[in-house]
Amino acid sequence: MFRSLDSKQLKASLLALGLGAALAFGSTAQAGGKYGIGNAATAEEIAGWDIDIRPDGKGLPEGQGTIEAGEELYEQFCATCHGLFGEGEGRWPVLAGGQDTLTEERPTKTVGSYWPYASTLYDYIRRAMPFTAPRSLSDQQVYDITAYVLYLNELVEEDFVLTKDNLASVKMPNEANFFVDPRPDVKNQRCMKNCADPKKLQIAGTLKGITPVGHFVEGADAPAASHDAQMEQEQHKEKARKAALKGEELDTHGKSAGTALSEMATAGKATYEGACKVCHGSGLTGSPKVGDSDVWAPRIKKGMSQLVQNAIKGFTGDTGVMPPKGGRVDLSDKQVEQAVAYMVESSQ
């Protein structure tokens, strides 16, 4: 049985319906709208992060590279660590060769023998090389160096021109040996309870924090996972060896009160630890190691002004390359000057 509504009841019903619709709309708008926190990312900011390259070539920037140009760039930026022909210097990674070694007890994993996709080579060089100044190469330079490394591995011919369109067509010998692991117990589970307190986590934002460098000390007998303690041990052994050659006793007490660091050098220690130690603590790429007075002596004779200018503007020497500010262009000139003072006074 139906009952008709009078005008007051009808108005009340319509008002309730309207209010309910308004609340629902407001809730939807709030869920998909702005919260007044932060700023929307600009196209330039998004482009700075969106640099991954897929195996099918998607994500590659415009450009092309030649082996001839790549050889010159490789010798300038890469050969110090990886050798003139990709053979590797010291304990730095070998880039070329190693074919048919993957079944051996100690395989040689190189770009040509192990990597599954050519896109990974371009992507890695672009985001992580050179070691002392990541992201400093232009897209054009990355194309050239990628082409040359592929040539070193005999994957392309001498007249090959690498482009956005043909990089994915370069087939790597070991591609078929990569597959998705089907085992059910190999996928990590997200931490949903009893998680670590983010406030107690210590994150190092420098190369020192992510790259062990102790094993790169000349003559080191350390394993590849060595860290600062091992590096300092190797440096101590090296100092002892040099002292023995000169018939001197090794100073095991460090600096005396009469040779305390100056105020400027003390202020530069933090910058050295965070930005300079990765190279100057171990001698990477020909860098003079802090504490090695024999290596620093001829440099110190040039005067602080010259050393500071070389550190700020960059310097190419007989044994290596120092990029401007060591690749840390975020540092102020004053911070660089203080770090140089710390290294000089710690090496006299």
Short mmCIF file of C-alpha atoms in Angstrom, two decimals:
data_model
loop_
_atom_site.label_atom_id
_atom_site.label_comp_id
_atom_site.label_asym_id
_atom_site.label_seq_id
_atom_site.Cartn_x
_atom_site.Cartn_y
_atom_site.Cartn_z
CA MET A 1 0.00 0.00 0.00
CA PHE A 2 1.44 3.39 -1.02
CA ARG A 3 1.10 6.70 0.78
CA SER A 4 1.55 10.08 -0.85
CA LEU A 5 4.00 12.66 0.70
CA ASP A 6 2.92 16.14 1.66
CA SER A 7 5.04 19.14 0.65
CA LYS A 8 7.03 19.28 3.93
CA GLN A 9 7.90 15.59 3.75
CA LEU A 10 8.89 15.92 0.08
CA LYS A 11 11.22 18.87 0.80
CA ALA A 12 12.82 16.97 3.69
CA SER A 13 13.43 13.93 1.50
CA LEU A 14 14.95 15.98 -1.33
CA LEU A 15 17.19 17.84 1.15
CA ALA A 16 18.46 14.56 2.59
CA LEU A 17 19.19 13.20 -0.87
CA GLY A 18 21.05 16.38 -1.86
CA LEU A 19 23.12 16.40 1.32
CA GLY A 20 24.05 12.74 0.86
CA ALA A 21 25.14 13.36 -2.74
CA ALA A 22 27.21 16.38 -1.68
CA LEU A 23 28.98 14.38 1.03
CA ALA A 24 29.71 11.53 -1.38
CA PHE A 25 31.08 13.94 -3.99
CA GLY A 26 33.22 15.69 -1.38
CA SER A 27 34.64 12.38 -0.19
CA THR A 28 35.50 11.35 -3.75
CA ALA A 29 37.10 14.70 -4.51
CA GLN A 30 39.18 14.50 -1.33
CA ALA A 31 40.35 10.98 -2.21
CA GLY A 32 41.53 11.99 -5.67
CA GLY A 33 42.36 15.62 -5.07
CA LYS A 34 45.26 17.58 -3.54
CA TYR A 35 46.16 17.46 0.13
CA GLY A 36 48.25 20.63 0.28
CA ILE A 37 51.47 18.69 0.92
CA GLY A 38 54.55 19.29 -1.24
CA ASN A 39 54.53 20.34 -4.87
CA ALA A 40 53.63 18.56 -8.08
CA ALA A 41 56.72 17.20 -9.85
CA THR A 42 57.69 19.20 -12.91
CA ALA A 43 58.36 17.61 -16.30
CA GLU A 44 62.07 18.31 -15.82
CA GLU A 45 62.12 16.62 -12.40
CA ILE A 46 60.32 13.55 -13.73
CA ALA A 47 62.70 13.35 -16.68
CA GLY A 48 65.65 13.38 -14.28
CA TRP A 49 64.43 10.15 -12.65
CA ASP A 50 62.80 8.47 -15.63
CA ILE A 51 66.01 7.24 -17.25
CA ASP A 52 65.67 3.44 -17.20
CA ILE A 53 66.23 1.60 -20.48
CA ARG A 54 64.25 -1.56 -21.28
CA PRO A 55 65.68 -4.53 -23.20
CA ASP A 56 63.48 -3.60 -26.17
CA GLY A 57 65.15 -0.16 -26.28
CA LYS A 58 62.24 1.77 -24.82
CA GLY A 59 63.52 4.73 -22.83
CA LEU A 60 66.58 5.37 -24.98
CA PRO A 61 67.21 9.04 -25.74
CA GLU A 62 67.72 10.37 -29.25
CA GLY A 63 71.24 10.02 -30.57
CA GLN A 64 73.80 7.68 -32.05
CA GLY A 65 77.35 6.60 -31.36
CA THR A 66 80.36 5.43 -33.33
CA ILE A 67 83.18 3.14 -32.34
CA GLU A 68 85.81 5.66 -33.42
CA ALA A 69 84.46 8.36 -31.13
CA GLY A 70 83.85 5.82 -28.38
CA GLU A 71 87.47 4.67 -28.36
CA GLU A 72 88.73 8.17 -27.58
CA LEU A 73 86.14 8.69 -24.84
CA TYR A 74 86.80 5.24 -23.38
CA GLU A 75 90.52 5.97 -23.06
CA GLN A 76 89.69 9.29 -21.39
CA PHE A 77 87.06 8.15 -18.90
CA CYS A 78 87.25 4.35 -18.59
CA ALA A 79 90.72 2.93 -19.33
CA THR A 80 92.20 4.03 -15.98
CA CYS A 81 90.09 1.39 -14.22
CA HIS A 82 89.03 -1.03 -16.96
CA GLY A 83 92.21 -1.15 -19.05
CA LEU A 84 92.80 -0.01 -22.64
CA PHE A 85 91.17 -3.14 -24.06
CA GLY A 86 88.67 -3.91 -21.31
CA GLU A 87 91.09 -6.26 -19.56
CA GLY A 88 90.70 -4.49 -16.20
CA GLU A 89 93.32 -2.70 -14.12
CA GLY A 90 94.23 -4.17 -10.75
CA ARG A 91 91.00 -5.46 -9.24
CA TRP A 92 88.68 -3.32 -11.32
CA PRO A 93 86.07 -5.21 -13.40
CA VAL A 94 87.07 -6.82 -16.69
CA LEU A 95 84.75 -5.66 -19.49
CA ALA A 96 85.76 -7.77 -22.47
CA GLY A 97 86.52 -11.43 -23.16
CA GLY A 98 85.58 -14.35 -20.94
CA GLN A 99 83.51 -16.18 -23.54
CA ASP A 100 82.95 -19.86 -22.75
CA THR A 101 84.18 -19.49 -19.14
CA LEU A 102 80.83 -19.48 -17.33
CA THR A 103 80.98 -23.22 -16.67
CA GLU A 104 84.45 -22.96 -15.12
CA GLU A 105 85.11 -22.80 -11.38
CA ARG A 106 86.14 -19.13 -11.65
CA PRO A 107 84.28 -17.71 -14.65
CA THR A 108 85.17 -14.34 -16.18
CA LYS A 109 81.91 -12.39 -16.20
CA THR A 110 82.13 -9.60 -18.74
CA VAL A 111 79.73 -7.61 -20.90
CA GLY A 112 80.24 -10.09 -23.73
CA SER A 113 80.31 -13.33 -21.75
CA TYR A 114 77.63 -12.74 -19.14
CA TRP A 115 75.30 -9.76 -19.64
CA PRO A 116 71.89 -10.62 -21.13
CA TYR A 117 70.98 -7.32 -22.84
CA ALA A 118 72.87 -4.52 -24.58
CA SER A 119 70.38 -2.05 -23.07
CA THR A 120 71.84 -2.76 -19.62
CA LEU A 121 75.23 -1.54 -20.81
CA TYR A 122 73.87 1.81 -21.98
CA ASP A 123 71.72 2.16 -18.85
CA TYR A 124 74.57 1.39 -16.43
CA ILE A 125 77.11 3.68 -18.08
CA ARG A 126 74.55 6.48 -18.20
CA ARG A 127 73.59 6.36 -14.53
CA ALA A 128 76.78 5.20 -12.80
CA MET A 129 79.89 6.06 -14.81
CA PRO A 130 82.54 7.33 -14.59
CA PHE A 131 83.03 6.05 -11.06
CA THR A 132 84.11 9.39 -9.61
CA ALA A 133 81.44 11.48 -11.38
CA PRO A 134 78.24 9.54 -12.16
CA ARG A 135 75.72 11.18 -14.54
CA SER A 136 78.39 13.53 -15.90
CA LEU A 137 78.43 12.00 -19.41
CA SER A 138 76.12 13.29 -22.12
CA ASP A 139 73.73 10.91 -23.89
CA GLN A 140 75.91 11.22 -26.99
CA GLN A 141 79.03 10.19 -25.07
CA VAL A 142 77.19 7.21 -23.58
CA TYR A 143 76.17 6.05 -27.07
CA ASP A 144 79.80 6.28 -28.24
CA ILE A 145 81.27 4.43 -25.24
CA THR A 146 78.56 1.75 -25.41
CA ALA A 147 79.33 1.14 -29.07
CA TYR A 148 83.04 0.81 -28.31
CA VAL A 149 82.55 -1.65 -25.43
CA LEU A 150 80.32 -3.78 -27.67
CA TYR A 151 83.09 -3.68 -30.27
CA LEU A 152 85.70 -4.74 -27.69
CA ASN A 153 83.55 -7.84 -27.13
CA GLU A 154 83.35 -8.52 -30.88
CA LEU A 155 79.57 -8.12 -30.84
CA VAL A 156 79.50 -5.46 -33.58
CA GLU A 157 81.66 -4.64 -36.58
CA GLU A 158 84.12 -1.75 -36.77
CA ASP A 159 81.82 0.39 -38.93
CA PHE A 160 78.76 -0.16 -36.71
CA VAL A 161 76.79 2.95 -35.73
CA LEU A 162 74.76 2.49 -32.55
CA THR A 163 71.34 4.19 -32.56
CA LYS A 164 68.15 4.33 -30.56
CA ASP A 165 66.54 2.02 -33.10
CA ASN A 166 69.17 -0.73 -33.39
CA LEU A 167 70.54 -1.15 -29.86
CA ALA A 168 67.87 -3.74 -29.00
CA SER A 169 68.86 -5.74 -32.07
CA VAL A 170 72.32 -6.45 -30.63
CA LYS A 171 71.93 -9.97 -29.24
CA MET A 172 74.14 -10.93 -26.31
CA PRO A 173 75.60 -14.47 -26.25
CA ASN A 174 74.33 -15.27 -22.74
CA GLU A 175 70.77 -13.95 -23.06
CA ALA A 176 69.14 -17.39 -23.15
CA ASN A 177 70.68 -18.37 -19.81
CA PHE A 178 68.69 -15.76 -17.86
CA PHE A 179 65.22 -16.78 -16.70
CA VAL A 180 62.66 -16.00 -14.00
CA ASP A 181 63.26 -18.20 -10.95
CA PRO A 182 60.05 -20.25 -10.50
CA ARG A 183 60.75 -21.41 -6.95
CA PRO A 184 58.06 -20.20 -4.52
CA ASP A 185 60.49 -19.40 -1.68
CA VAL A 186 62.70 -16.88 -3.51
CA LYS A 187 60.33 -13.91 -3.57
CA ASN A 188 60.82 -11.45 -0.71
CA GLN A 189 57.82 -10.59 1.44
CA ARG A 190 57.10 -7.01 2.42
CA CYS A 191 57.57 -6.18 6.08
CA MET A 192 54.08 -5.44 7.42
CA LYS A 193 54.67 -5.65 11.19
CA ASN A 194 57.56 -5.37 13.67
CA CYS A 195 59.44 -3.38 11.02
CA ALA A 196 62.65 -1.48 11.67
CA ASP A 197 62.23 2.03 13.03
CA PRO A 198 63.20 4.42 10.17
CA LYS A 199 64.44 6.95 12.72
CA LYS A 200 67.12 4.51 13.86
CA LEU A 201 68.40 3.67 10.37
CA GLN A 202 71.76 5.12 9.36
CA ILE A 203 72.01 5.82 5.65
CA ALA A 204 75.28 6.89 4.01
CA GLY A 205 74.67 9.00 0.93
CA THR A 206 78.19 8.89 -0.49
CA LEU A 207 80.14 6.41 -2.58
CA LYS A 208 81.83 5.35 0.65
CA GLY A 209 78.48 4.16 1.91
CA ILE A 210 77.71 1.87 -1.01
CA THR A 211 81.07 0.86 -2.46
CA PRO A 212 83.72 -1.07 -0.52
CA VAL A 213 87.13 0.27 -1.52
CA GLY A 214 89.59 -1.42 0.82
CA HIS A 215 90.51 -4.10 -1.71
CA PHE A 216 91.66 -1.52 -4.27
CA VAL A 217 94.72 -0.54 -2.21
CA GLU A 218 97.87 -1.49 -4.09
CA GLY A 219 99.23 -4.80 -2.85
CA ALA A 220 96.17 -5.57 -0.76
CA ASP A 221 95.48 -9.17 0.18
CA ALA A 222 91.95 -8.33 1.26
CA PRO A 223 88.82 -10.00 -0.11
CA ALA A 224 86.51 -8.09 -2.42
CA ALA A 225 84.14 -7.27 0.44
CA SER A 226 86.72 -5.30 2.45
CA HIS A 227 85.82 -1.99 4.05
CA ASP A 228 87.61 0.89 5.76
CA ALA A 229 89.27 -1.15 8.52
CA GLN A 230 90.95 -3.42 5.99
CA MET A 231 91.94 -0.43 3.86
CA GLU A 232 93.62 1.25 6.83
CA GLN A 233 95.44 -1.98 7.62
CA GLU A 234 96.78 -2.18 4.06
CA GLN A 235 97.86 1.46 4.18
CA HIS A 236 99.73 0.80 7.42
CA LYS A 237 101.53 -2.14 5.79
CA GLU A 238 102.49 0.04 2.84
CA LYS A 239 103.91 2.74 5.13
CA ALA A 240 105.88 0.10 7.02
CA ARG A 241 107.31 -1.24 3.77
CA LYS A 242 108.45 2.23 2.63
CA ALA A 243 109.95 2.99 6.03
CA ALA A 244 111.91 -0.27 5.92
CA LEU A 245 113.32 0.57 2.47
CA LYS A 246 114.59 3.90 3.83
CA GLY A 247 115.98 2.34 7.00
CA GLU A 248 113.56 4.38 9.10
CA GLU A 249 111.29 3.46 11.97
CA LEU A 250 107.57 3.71 11.34
CA ASP A 251 105.83 6.41 13.37
CA THR A 252 102.97 4.51 15.00
CA HIS A 253 101.82 7.40 17.16
CA GLY A 254 100.47 9.59 14.36
CA LYS A 255 100.67 13.38 14.56
CA SER A 256 102.16 14.91 17.65
CA ALA A 257 100.69 17.86 19.49
CA GLY A 258 103.12 20.12 17.61
CA THR A 259 101.61 19.09 14.27
CA ALA A 260 97.94 19.36 15.16
CA LEU A 261 95.56 20.18 12.34
CA SER A 262 94.73 23.81 11.66
CA GLU A 263 91.21 25.14 12.09
CA MET A 264 90.62 25.03 8.33
CA ALA A 265 91.90 21.45 8.03
CA THR A 266 89.78 20.32 10.96
CA ALA A 267 86.72 21.86 9.29
CA GLY A 268 87.56 19.97 6.09
CA LYS A 269 87.66 16.51 7.66
CA ALA A 270 83.91 15.94 7.28
CA THR A 271 84.00 16.90 3.59
CA TYR A 272 86.98 14.60 3.05
CA GLU A 273 85.19 11.68 4.74
CA GLY A 274 81.99 12.20 2.76
CA ALA A 275 83.27 13.20 -0.66
CA CYS A 276 87.03 12.64 -1.07
CA LYS A 277 87.99 9.52 0.85
CA VAL A 278 86.55 7.13 -1.69
CA CYS A 279 89.45 8.04 -4.01
CA HIS A 280 92.07 9.73 -1.86
CA GLY A 281 91.77 7.14 0.87
CA SER A 282 92.71 4.28 -1.43
CA GLY A 283 94.44 5.78 -4.47
CA LEU A 284 91.64 5.08 -6.94
CA THR A 285 92.21 6.34 -10.50
CA GLY A 286 95.70 7.56 -9.59
CA SER A 287 94.57 9.79 -6.71
CA PRO A 288 97.32 10.64 -4.19
CA LYS A 289 96.52 8.71 -1.03
CA VAL A 290 96.16 10.74 2.14
CA GLY A 291 99.07 10.01 4.46
CA ASP A 292 101.51 9.12 1.68
CA SER A 293 104.01 11.93 2.18
CA ASP A 294 106.21 10.86 -0.73
CA VAL A 295 103.35 11.23 -3.21
CA TRP A 296 102.08 14.48 -1.72
CA ALA A 297 105.46 16.22 -1.36
CA PRO A 298 105.83 17.39 -5.00
CA ARG A 299 102.19 18.47 -5.05
CA ILE A 300 102.52 20.47 -1.85
CA LYS A 301 105.51 22.31 -3.32
CA LYS A 302 103.16 23.84 -5.90
CA GLY A 303 101.39 25.69 -3.11
CA MET A 304 97.92 25.55 -1.59
CA SER A 305 96.50 28.01 -4.09
CA GLN A 306 97.35 25.73 -7.03
CA LEU A 307 96.10 22.60 -5.25
CA VAL A 308 92.80 24.24 -4.39
CA GLN A 309 92.28 25.50 -7.95
CA ASN A 310 93.01 22.02 -9.34
CA ALA A 311 90.49 20.52 -6.94
CA ILE A 312 87.79 23.06 -7.80
CA LYS A 313 88.27 23.22 -11.57
CA GLY A 314 89.53 19.69 -12.17
CA PHE A 315 92.93 18.40 -13.22
CA THR A 316 94.38 15.85 -15.64
CA GLY A 317 97.73 14.41 -14.61
CA ASP A 318 100.05 11.63 -15.72
CA THR A 319 98.41 9.03 -13.48
CA GLY A 320 94.74 9.96 -13.52
CA VAL A 321 91.94 12.49 -13.85
CA MET A 322 90.44 14.69 -11.14
CA PRO A 323 86.99 15.92 -12.22
CA PRO A 324 85.88 19.36 -10.95
CA LYS A 325 85.28 19.03 -7.21
CA GLY A 326 85.76 15.30 -7.55
CA GLY A 327 82.38 15.09 -9.25
CA ARG A 328 80.64 16.62 -6.22
CA VAL A 329 79.56 19.89 -7.80
CA ASP A 330 77.18 20.41 -4.87
CA LEU A 331 80.17 21.33 -2.68
CA SER A 332 81.05 24.98 -2.19
CA ASP A 333 84.52 26.27 -3.07
CA LYS A 334 85.11 26.81 0.65
CA GLN A 335 84.32 23.19 1.47
CA VAL A 336 86.74 22.01 -1.21
CA GLU A 337 89.45 24.33 0.12
CA GLN A 338 88.95 22.98 3.63
CA ALA A 339 89.09 19.36 2.40
CA VAL A 340 92.35 20.07 0.53
CA ALA A 341 93.80 21.60 3.70
CA TYR A 342 92.87 18.45 5.63
CA MET A 343 94.49 16.17 3.05
CA VAL A 344 97.64 18.27 2.80
CA GLU A 345 98.18 18.59 6.56
CA SER A 346 97.43 14.87 7.04
CA SER A 347 100.04 13.94 4.44
CA GLN A 348 103.06 16.02 5.50
#
